[in-house]
PDB file of C-alpha atoms in Angstrom:
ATOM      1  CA  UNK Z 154     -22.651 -13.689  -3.283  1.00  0.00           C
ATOM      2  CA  UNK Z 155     -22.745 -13.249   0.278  1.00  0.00           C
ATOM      3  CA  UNK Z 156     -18.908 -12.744   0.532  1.00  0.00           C
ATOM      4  CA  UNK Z 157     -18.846 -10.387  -2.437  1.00  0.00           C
ATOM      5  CA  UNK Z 158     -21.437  -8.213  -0.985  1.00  0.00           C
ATOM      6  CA  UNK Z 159     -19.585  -7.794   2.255  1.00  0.00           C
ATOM      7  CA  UNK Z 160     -16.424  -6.972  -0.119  1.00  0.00           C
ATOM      8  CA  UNK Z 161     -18.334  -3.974  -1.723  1.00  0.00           C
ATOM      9  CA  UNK Z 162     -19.502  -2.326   1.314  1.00  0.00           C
ATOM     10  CA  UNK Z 163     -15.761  -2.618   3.232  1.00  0.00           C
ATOM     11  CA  UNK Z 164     -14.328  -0.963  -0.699  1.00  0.00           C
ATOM     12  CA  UNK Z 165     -14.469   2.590   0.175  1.00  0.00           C
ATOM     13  CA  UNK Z 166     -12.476   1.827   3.586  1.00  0.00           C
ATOM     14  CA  UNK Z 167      -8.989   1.016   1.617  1.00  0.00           C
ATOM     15  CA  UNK Z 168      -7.966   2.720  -1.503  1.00  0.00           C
ATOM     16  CA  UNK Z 169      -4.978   5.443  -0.184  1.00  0.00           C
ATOM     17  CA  UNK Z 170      -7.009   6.312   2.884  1.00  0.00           C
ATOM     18  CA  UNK Z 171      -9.916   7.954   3.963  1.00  0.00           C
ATOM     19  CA  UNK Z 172      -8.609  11.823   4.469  1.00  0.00           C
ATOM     20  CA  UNK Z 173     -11.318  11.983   7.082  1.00  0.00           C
ATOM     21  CA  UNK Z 174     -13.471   9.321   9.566  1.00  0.00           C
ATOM     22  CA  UNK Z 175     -16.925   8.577   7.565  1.00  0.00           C
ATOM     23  CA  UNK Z 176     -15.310  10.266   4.420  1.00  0.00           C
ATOM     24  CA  UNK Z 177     -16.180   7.806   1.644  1.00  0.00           C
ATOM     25  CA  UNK Z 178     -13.451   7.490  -1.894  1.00  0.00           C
ATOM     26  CA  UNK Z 179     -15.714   8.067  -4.710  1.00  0.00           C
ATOM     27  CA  UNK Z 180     -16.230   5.233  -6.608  1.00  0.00           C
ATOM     28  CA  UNK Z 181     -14.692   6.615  -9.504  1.00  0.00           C
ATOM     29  CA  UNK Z 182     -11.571   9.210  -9.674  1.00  0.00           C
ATOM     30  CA  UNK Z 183      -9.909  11.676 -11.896  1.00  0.00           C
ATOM     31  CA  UNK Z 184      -6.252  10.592 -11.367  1.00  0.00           C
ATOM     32  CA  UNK Z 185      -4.615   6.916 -11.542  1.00  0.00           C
ATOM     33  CA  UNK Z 186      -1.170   5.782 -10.423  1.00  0.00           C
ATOM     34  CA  UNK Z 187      -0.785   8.235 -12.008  1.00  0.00           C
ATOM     35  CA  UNK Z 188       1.199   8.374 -15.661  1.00  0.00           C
ATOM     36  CA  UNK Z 189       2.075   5.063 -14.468  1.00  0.00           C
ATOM     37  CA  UNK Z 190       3.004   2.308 -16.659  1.00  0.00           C
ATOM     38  CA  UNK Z 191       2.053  -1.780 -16.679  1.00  0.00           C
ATOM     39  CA  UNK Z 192       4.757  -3.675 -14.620  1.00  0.00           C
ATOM     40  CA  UNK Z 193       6.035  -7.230 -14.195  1.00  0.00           C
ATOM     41  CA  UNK Z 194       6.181  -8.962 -10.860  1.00  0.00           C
ATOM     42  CA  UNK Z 195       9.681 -10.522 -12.133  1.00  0.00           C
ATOM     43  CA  UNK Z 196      10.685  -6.954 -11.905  1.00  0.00           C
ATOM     44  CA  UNK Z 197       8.707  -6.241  -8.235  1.00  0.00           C
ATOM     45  CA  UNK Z 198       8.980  -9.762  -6.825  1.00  0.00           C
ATOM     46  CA  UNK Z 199       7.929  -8.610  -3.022  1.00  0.00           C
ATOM     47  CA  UNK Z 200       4.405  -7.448  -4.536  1.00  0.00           C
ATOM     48  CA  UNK Z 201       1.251  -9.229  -3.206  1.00  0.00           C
ATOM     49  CA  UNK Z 202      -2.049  -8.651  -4.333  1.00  0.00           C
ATOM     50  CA  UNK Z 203      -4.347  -8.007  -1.639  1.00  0.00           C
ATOM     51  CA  UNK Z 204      -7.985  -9.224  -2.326  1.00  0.00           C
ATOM     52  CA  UNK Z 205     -11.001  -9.395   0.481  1.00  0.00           C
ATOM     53  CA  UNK Z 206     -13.229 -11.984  -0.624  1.00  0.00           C
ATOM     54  CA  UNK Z 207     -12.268 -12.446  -3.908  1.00  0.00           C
ATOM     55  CA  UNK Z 208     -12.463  -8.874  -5.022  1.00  0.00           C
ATOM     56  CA  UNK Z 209      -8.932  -6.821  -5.608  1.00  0.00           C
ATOM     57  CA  UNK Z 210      -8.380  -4.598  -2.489  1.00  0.00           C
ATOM     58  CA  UNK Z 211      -5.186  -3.312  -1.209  1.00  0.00           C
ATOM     59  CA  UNK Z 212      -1.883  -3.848  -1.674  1.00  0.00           C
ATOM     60  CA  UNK Z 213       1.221  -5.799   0.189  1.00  0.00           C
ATOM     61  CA  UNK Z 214       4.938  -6.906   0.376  1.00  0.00           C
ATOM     62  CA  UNK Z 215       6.967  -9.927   1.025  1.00  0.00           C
ATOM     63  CA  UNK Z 216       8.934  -9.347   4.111  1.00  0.00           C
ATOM     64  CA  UNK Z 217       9.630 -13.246   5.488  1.00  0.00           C
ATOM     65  CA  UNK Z 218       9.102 -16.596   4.403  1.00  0.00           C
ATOM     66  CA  UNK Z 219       5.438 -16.306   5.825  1.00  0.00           C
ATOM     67  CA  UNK Z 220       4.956 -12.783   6.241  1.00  0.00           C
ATOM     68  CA  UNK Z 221       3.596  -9.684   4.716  1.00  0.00           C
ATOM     69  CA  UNK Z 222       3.613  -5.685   5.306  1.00  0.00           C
ATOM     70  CA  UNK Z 223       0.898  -3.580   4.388  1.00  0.00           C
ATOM     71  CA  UNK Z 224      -0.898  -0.590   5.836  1.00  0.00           C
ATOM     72  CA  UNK Z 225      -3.168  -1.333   8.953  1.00  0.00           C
ATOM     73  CA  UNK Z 226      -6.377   0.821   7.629  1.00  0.00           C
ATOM     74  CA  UNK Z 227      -6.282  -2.248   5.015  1.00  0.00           C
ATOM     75  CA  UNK Z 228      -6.769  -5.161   7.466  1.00  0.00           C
ATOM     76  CA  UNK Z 229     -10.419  -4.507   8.316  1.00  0.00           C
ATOM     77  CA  UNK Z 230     -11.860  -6.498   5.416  1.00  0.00           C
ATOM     78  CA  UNK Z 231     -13.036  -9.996   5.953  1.00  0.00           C
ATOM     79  CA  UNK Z 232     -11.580 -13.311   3.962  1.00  0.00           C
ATOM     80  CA  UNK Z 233      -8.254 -11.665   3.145  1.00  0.00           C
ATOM     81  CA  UNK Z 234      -6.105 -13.452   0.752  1.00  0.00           C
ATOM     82  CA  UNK Z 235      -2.509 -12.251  -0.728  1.00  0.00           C
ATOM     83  CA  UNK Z 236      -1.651 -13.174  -3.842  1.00  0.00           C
ATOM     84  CA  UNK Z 237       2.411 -13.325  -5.113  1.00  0.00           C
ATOM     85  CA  UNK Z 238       3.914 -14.156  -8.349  1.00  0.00           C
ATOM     86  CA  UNK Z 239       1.333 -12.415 -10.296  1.00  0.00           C
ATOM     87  CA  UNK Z 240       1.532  -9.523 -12.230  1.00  0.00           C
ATOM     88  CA  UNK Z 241      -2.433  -9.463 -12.773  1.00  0.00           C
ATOM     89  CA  UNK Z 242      -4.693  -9.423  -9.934  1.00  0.00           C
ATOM     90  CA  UNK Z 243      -7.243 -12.255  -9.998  1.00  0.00           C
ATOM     91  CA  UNK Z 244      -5.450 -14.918 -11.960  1.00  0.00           C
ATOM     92  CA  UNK Z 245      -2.190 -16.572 -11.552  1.00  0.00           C
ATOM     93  CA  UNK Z 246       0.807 -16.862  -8.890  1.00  0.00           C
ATOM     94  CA  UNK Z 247      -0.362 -18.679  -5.706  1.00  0.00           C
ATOM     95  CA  UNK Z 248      -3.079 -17.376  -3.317  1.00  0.00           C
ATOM     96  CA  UNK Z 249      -2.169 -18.046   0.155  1.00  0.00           C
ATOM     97  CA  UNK Z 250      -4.770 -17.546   3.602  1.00  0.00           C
ATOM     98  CA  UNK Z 251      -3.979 -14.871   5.834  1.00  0.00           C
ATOM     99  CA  UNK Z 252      -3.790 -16.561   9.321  1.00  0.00           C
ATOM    100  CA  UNK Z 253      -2.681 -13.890  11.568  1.00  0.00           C
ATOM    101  CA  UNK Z 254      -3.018 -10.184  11.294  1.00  0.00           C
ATOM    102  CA  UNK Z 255      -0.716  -8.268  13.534  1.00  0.00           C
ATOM    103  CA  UNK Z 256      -1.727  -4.054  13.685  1.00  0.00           C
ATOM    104  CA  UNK Z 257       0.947  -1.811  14.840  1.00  0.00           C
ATOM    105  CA  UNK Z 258      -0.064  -0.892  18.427  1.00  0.00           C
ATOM    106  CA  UNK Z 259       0.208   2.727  17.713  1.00  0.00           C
ATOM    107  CA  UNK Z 260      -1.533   3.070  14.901  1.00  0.00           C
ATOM    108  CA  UNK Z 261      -4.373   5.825  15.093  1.00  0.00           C
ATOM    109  CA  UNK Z 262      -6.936   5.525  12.192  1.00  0.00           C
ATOM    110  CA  UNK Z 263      -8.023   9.196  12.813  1.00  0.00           C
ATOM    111  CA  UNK Z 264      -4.762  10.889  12.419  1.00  0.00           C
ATOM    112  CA  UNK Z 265      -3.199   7.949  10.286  1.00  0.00           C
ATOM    113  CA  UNK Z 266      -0.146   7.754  12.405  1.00  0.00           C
ATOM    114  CA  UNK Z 267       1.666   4.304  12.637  1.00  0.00           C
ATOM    115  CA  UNK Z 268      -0.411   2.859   9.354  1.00  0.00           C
ATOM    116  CA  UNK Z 269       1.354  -0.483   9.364  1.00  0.00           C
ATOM    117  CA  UNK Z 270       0.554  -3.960   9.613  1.00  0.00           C
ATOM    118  CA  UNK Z 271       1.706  -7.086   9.393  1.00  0.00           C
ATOM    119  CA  UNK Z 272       0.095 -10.608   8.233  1.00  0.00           C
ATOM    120  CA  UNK Z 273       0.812 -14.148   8.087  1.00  0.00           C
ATOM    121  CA  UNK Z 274       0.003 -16.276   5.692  1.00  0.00           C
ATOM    122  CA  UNK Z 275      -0.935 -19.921   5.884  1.00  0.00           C
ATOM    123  CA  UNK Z 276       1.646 -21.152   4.658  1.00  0.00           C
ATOM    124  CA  UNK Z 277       5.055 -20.131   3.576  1.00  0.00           C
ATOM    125  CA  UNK Z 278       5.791 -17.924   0.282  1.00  0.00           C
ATOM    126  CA  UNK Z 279       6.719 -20.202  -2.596  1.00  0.00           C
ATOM    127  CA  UNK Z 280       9.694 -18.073  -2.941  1.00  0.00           C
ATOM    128  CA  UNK Z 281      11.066 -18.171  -6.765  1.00  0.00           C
ATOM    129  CA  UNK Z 282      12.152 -15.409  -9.570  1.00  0.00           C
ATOM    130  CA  UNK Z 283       8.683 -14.377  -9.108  1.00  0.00           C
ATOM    131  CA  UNK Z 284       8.339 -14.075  -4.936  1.00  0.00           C
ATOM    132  CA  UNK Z 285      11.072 -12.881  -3.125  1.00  0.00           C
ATOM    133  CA  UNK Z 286      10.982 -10.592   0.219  1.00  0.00           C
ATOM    134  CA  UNK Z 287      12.057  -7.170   0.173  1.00  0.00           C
ATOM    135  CA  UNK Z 288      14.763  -5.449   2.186  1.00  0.00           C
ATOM    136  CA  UNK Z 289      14.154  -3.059   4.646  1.00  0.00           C
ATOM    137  CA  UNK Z 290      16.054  -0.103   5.445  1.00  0.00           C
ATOM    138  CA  UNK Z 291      17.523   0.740   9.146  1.00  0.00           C
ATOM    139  CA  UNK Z 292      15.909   1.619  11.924  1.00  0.00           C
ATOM    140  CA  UNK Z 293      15.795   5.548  11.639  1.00  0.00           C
ATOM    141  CA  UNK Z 294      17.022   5.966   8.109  1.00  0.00           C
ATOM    142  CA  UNK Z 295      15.853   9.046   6.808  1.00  0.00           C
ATOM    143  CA  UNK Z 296      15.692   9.264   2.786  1.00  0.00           C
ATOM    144  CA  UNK Z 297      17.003  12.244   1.694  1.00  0.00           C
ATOM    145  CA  UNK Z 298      14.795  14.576  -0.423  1.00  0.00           C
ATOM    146  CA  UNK Z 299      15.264  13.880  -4.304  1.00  0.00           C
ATOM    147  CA  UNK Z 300      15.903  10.350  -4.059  1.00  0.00           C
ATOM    148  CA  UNK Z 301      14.166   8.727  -6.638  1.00  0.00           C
ATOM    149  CA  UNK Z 302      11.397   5.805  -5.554  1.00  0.00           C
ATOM    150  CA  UNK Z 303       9.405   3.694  -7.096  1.00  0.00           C
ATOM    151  CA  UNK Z 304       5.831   2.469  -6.232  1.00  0.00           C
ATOM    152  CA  UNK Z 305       3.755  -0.143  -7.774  1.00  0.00           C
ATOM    153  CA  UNK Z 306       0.017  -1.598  -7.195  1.00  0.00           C
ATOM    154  CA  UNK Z 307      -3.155  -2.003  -8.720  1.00  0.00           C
ATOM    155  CA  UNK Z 308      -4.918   0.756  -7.650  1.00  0.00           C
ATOM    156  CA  UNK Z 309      -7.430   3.115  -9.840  1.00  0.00           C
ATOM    157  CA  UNK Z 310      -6.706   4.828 -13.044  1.00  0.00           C
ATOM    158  CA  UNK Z 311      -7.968   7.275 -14.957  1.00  0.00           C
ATOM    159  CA  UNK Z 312     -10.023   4.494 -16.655  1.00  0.00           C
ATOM    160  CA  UNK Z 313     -10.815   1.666 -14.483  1.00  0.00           C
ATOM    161  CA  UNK Z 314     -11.362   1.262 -10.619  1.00  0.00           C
ATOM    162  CA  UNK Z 315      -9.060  -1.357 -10.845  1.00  0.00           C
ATOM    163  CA  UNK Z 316      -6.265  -2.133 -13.687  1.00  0.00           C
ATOM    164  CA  UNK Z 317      -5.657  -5.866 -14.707  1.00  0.00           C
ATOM    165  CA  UNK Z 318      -1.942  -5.536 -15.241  1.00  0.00           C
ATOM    166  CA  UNK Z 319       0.140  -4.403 -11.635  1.00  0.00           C
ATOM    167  CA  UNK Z 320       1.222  -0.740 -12.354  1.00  0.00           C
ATOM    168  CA  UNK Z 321       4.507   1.019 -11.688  1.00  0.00           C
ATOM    169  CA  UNK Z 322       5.472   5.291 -11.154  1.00  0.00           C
ATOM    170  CA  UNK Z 323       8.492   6.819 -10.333  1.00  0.00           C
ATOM    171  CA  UNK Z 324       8.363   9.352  -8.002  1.00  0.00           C
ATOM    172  CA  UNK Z 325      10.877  10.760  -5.220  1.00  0.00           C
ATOM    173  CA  UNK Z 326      10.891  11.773  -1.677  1.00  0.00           C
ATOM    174  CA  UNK Z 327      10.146  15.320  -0.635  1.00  0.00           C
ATOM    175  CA  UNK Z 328      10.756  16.664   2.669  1.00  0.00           C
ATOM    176  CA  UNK Z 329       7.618  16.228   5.168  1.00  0.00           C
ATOM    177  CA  UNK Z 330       7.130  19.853   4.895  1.00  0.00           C
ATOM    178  CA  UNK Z 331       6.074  19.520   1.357  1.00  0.00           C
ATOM    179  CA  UNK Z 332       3.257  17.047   2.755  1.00  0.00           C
ATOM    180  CA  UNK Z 333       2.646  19.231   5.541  1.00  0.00           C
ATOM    181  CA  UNK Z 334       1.709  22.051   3.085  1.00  0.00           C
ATOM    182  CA  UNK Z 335      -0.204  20.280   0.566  1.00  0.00           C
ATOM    183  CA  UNK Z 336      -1.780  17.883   3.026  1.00  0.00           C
ATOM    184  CA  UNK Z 337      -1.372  19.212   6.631  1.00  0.00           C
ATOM    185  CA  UNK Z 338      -5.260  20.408   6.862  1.00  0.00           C
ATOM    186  CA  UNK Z 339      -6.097  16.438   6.653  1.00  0.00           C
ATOM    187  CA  UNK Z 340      -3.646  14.749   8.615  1.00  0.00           C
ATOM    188  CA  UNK Z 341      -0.903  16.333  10.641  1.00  0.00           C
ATOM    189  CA  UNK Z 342       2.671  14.512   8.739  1.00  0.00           C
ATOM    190  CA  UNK Z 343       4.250  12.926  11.591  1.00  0.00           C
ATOM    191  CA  UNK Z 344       7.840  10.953  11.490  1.00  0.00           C
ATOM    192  CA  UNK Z 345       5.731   7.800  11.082  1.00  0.00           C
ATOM    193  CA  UNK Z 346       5.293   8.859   7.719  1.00  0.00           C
ATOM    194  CA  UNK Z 347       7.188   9.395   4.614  1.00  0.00           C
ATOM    195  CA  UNK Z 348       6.344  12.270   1.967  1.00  0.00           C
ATOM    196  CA  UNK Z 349       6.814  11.426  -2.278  1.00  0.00           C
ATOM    197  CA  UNK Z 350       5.438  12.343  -5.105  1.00  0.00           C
ATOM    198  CA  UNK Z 351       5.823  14.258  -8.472  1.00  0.00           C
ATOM    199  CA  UNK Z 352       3.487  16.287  -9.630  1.00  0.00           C
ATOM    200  CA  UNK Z 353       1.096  14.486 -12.315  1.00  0.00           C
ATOM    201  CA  UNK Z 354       2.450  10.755 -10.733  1.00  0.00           C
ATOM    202  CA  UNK Z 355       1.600   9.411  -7.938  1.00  0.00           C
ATOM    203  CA  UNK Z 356      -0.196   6.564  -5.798  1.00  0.00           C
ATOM    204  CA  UNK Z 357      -4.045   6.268  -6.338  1.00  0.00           C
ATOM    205  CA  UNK Z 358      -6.965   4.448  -4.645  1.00  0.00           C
ATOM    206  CA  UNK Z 359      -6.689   0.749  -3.780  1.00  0.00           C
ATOM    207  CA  UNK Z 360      -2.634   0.940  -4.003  1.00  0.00           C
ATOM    208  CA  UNK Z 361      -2.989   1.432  -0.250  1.00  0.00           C
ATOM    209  CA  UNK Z 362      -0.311  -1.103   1.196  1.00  0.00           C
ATOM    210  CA  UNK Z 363       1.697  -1.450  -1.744  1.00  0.00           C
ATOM    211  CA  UNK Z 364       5.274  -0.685  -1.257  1.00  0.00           C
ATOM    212  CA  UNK Z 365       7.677   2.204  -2.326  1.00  0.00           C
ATOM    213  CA  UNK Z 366      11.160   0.727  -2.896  1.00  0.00           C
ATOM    214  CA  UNK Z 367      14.172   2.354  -3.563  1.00  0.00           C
ATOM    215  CA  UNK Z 368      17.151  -0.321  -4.926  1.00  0.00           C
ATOM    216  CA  UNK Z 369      14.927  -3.454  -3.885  1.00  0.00           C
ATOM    217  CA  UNK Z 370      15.157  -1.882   0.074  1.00  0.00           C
ATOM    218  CA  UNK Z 371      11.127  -0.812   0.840  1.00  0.00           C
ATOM    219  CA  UNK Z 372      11.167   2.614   1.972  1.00  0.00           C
ATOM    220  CA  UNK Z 373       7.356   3.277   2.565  1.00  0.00           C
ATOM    221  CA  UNK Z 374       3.767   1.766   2.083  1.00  0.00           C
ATOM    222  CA  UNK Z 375       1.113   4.095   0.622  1.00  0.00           C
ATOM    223  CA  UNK Z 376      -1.433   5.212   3.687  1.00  0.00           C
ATOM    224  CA  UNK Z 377      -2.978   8.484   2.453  1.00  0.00           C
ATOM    225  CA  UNK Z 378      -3.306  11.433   0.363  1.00  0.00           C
ATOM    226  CA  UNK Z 379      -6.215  13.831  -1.943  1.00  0.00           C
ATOM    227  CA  UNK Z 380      -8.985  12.097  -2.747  1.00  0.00           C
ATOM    228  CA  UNK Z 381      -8.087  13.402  -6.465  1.00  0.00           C
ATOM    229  CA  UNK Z 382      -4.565  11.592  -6.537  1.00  0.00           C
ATOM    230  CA  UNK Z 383      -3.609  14.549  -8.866  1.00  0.00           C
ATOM    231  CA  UNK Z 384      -1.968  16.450  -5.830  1.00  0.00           C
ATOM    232  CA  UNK Z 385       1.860  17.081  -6.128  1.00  0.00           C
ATOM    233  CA  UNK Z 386       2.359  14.732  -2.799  1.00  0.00           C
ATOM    234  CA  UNK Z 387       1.083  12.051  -1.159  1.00  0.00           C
ATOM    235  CA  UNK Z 388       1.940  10.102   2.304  1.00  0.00           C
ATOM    236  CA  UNK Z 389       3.284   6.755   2.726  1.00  0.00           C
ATOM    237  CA  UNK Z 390       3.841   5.165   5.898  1.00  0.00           C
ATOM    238  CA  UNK Z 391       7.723   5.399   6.781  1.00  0.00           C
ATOM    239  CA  UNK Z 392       8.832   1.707   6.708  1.00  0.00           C
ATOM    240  CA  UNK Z 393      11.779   2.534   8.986  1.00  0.00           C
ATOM    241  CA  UNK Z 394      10.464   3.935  11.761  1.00  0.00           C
ATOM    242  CA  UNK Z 395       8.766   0.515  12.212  1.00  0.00           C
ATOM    243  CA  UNK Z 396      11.924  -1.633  10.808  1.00  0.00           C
ATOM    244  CA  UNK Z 397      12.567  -3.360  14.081  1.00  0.00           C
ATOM    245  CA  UNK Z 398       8.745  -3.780  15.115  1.00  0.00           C
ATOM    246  CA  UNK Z 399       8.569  -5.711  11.427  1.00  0.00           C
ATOM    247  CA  UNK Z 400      11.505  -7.862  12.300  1.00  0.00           C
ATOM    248  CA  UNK Z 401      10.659  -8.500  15.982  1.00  0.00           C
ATOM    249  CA  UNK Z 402       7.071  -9.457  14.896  1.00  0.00           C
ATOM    250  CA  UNK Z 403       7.716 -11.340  12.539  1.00  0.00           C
ATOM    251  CA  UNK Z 404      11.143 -12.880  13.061  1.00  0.00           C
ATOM    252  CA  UNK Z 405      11.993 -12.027   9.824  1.00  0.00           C
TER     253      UNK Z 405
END
């Protein structure tokens, strides 16, 4: 009881990210990953189910035999768990302890720059057709507008706060200045960050940390966007301006 209390009143602090300090996520959204579709983990090995004392909360990826990526506004929650080779959150795979949580030293919850964190598990991955890492791109690669991207999680839909079955949407990258337009009176779109989107798809609210993977390389990790969802873009943290920080870390 005590643990899932503590879960509820950390909830509104992960979901894509709050667009502004003290702004709560309502508890329940117009918007989903949006015109997304139900997913299998066979298909999205690398994907981890984040939950905070029991309770579904962001998202994550296999990067290392022990290790995990997600976004650092997600690591605040007490009693964090990760759960891989499941395609429904709650039940089945393997739940594995998070010993170590590693926050990107320049991350900056106020302007969302550097939203990136690592986390060790335990023990290592039972790696299998169901849990395998994902690659990561170069240090400095820039995806070129149009390429199409795909990101999966178990954030909100337009029906439940939090779907049983993981969720997939095809999107692509836009240039930052897309973000910058839509988005630039929250956050300033820096080249920590990676712009996507399409309009009616997208990322919602508790798929922060989840990856967005282009040909099995992860390319970003949703960070932040409208609290609707139903905007045209959305930010993701830009997985390789960290690459090397995630492999020196981690010694992946």
């Amino acid at each position: 009881m005590v643990r899932a209390l503590v879960a509820l009143l950390y909830l509104q602090a992960c979901a894509l990210a709050a667009p502004r300090a003290g702004t709560p996520w309502p508890r329940r959204v117009r918007g989903r990953i949006i015109n997304g579709t139900d997913a299998s983990v066979a298909d999205f090995p690398w994907m981890l189910s984040m939950e905070a004392a029991g309770q579904q909360w962001c998202g994550a990826s296999v990067v290392g035999g022990s290790w995990a990526l997600t976004a650092a506004h997600c690591v605040s929650a007490p009693y964090l768990t990760l759960r891989a080779g499941s395609s429904t959150w709650g039940s089945g795979g393997f739940v594995l302890d998070v010993s170590q949580t590693i926050i990107h030293e320049d991350f900056d919850y106020y302007a969302m720059t550097y939203d990136f964190a690592v986390l060790q598990v335990s023990e290592p991955f039972p790696l299998g057709p169901n849990v395998q890492p994902v690659g990561l791109p170069p240090d400095g690669y820039e995806p070129p507008a149009g390429l199409p991207v795909t990101a999966t999680g178990w954030g909100a839909t337009e029906d439940v706060w939090y779907p049983d079955v993981l969720q997939r949407v095809d999107v692509e990258v836009l240039d930052r200045s897309v973000c910058q337009e839509h988005l630039g009176s929250i956050h300033t779109v820096t080249a920590s960050m990676l712009c996507a989107g399409q309009e009616g798809h997208g990322a919602c609210h508790g798929d922060s940390g989840s990856p967005l993977v282009h040909n099995g390389t992860q390319l970003g990790t949703v960070s932040w966007g409208q609290p609707t969802c139903v905007g045209p873009a959305a930010v993701y943290g830009n997985v390789a301006s960290v690459s090397s920080w995630i492999t020196n870390t981690t010694g992946a």
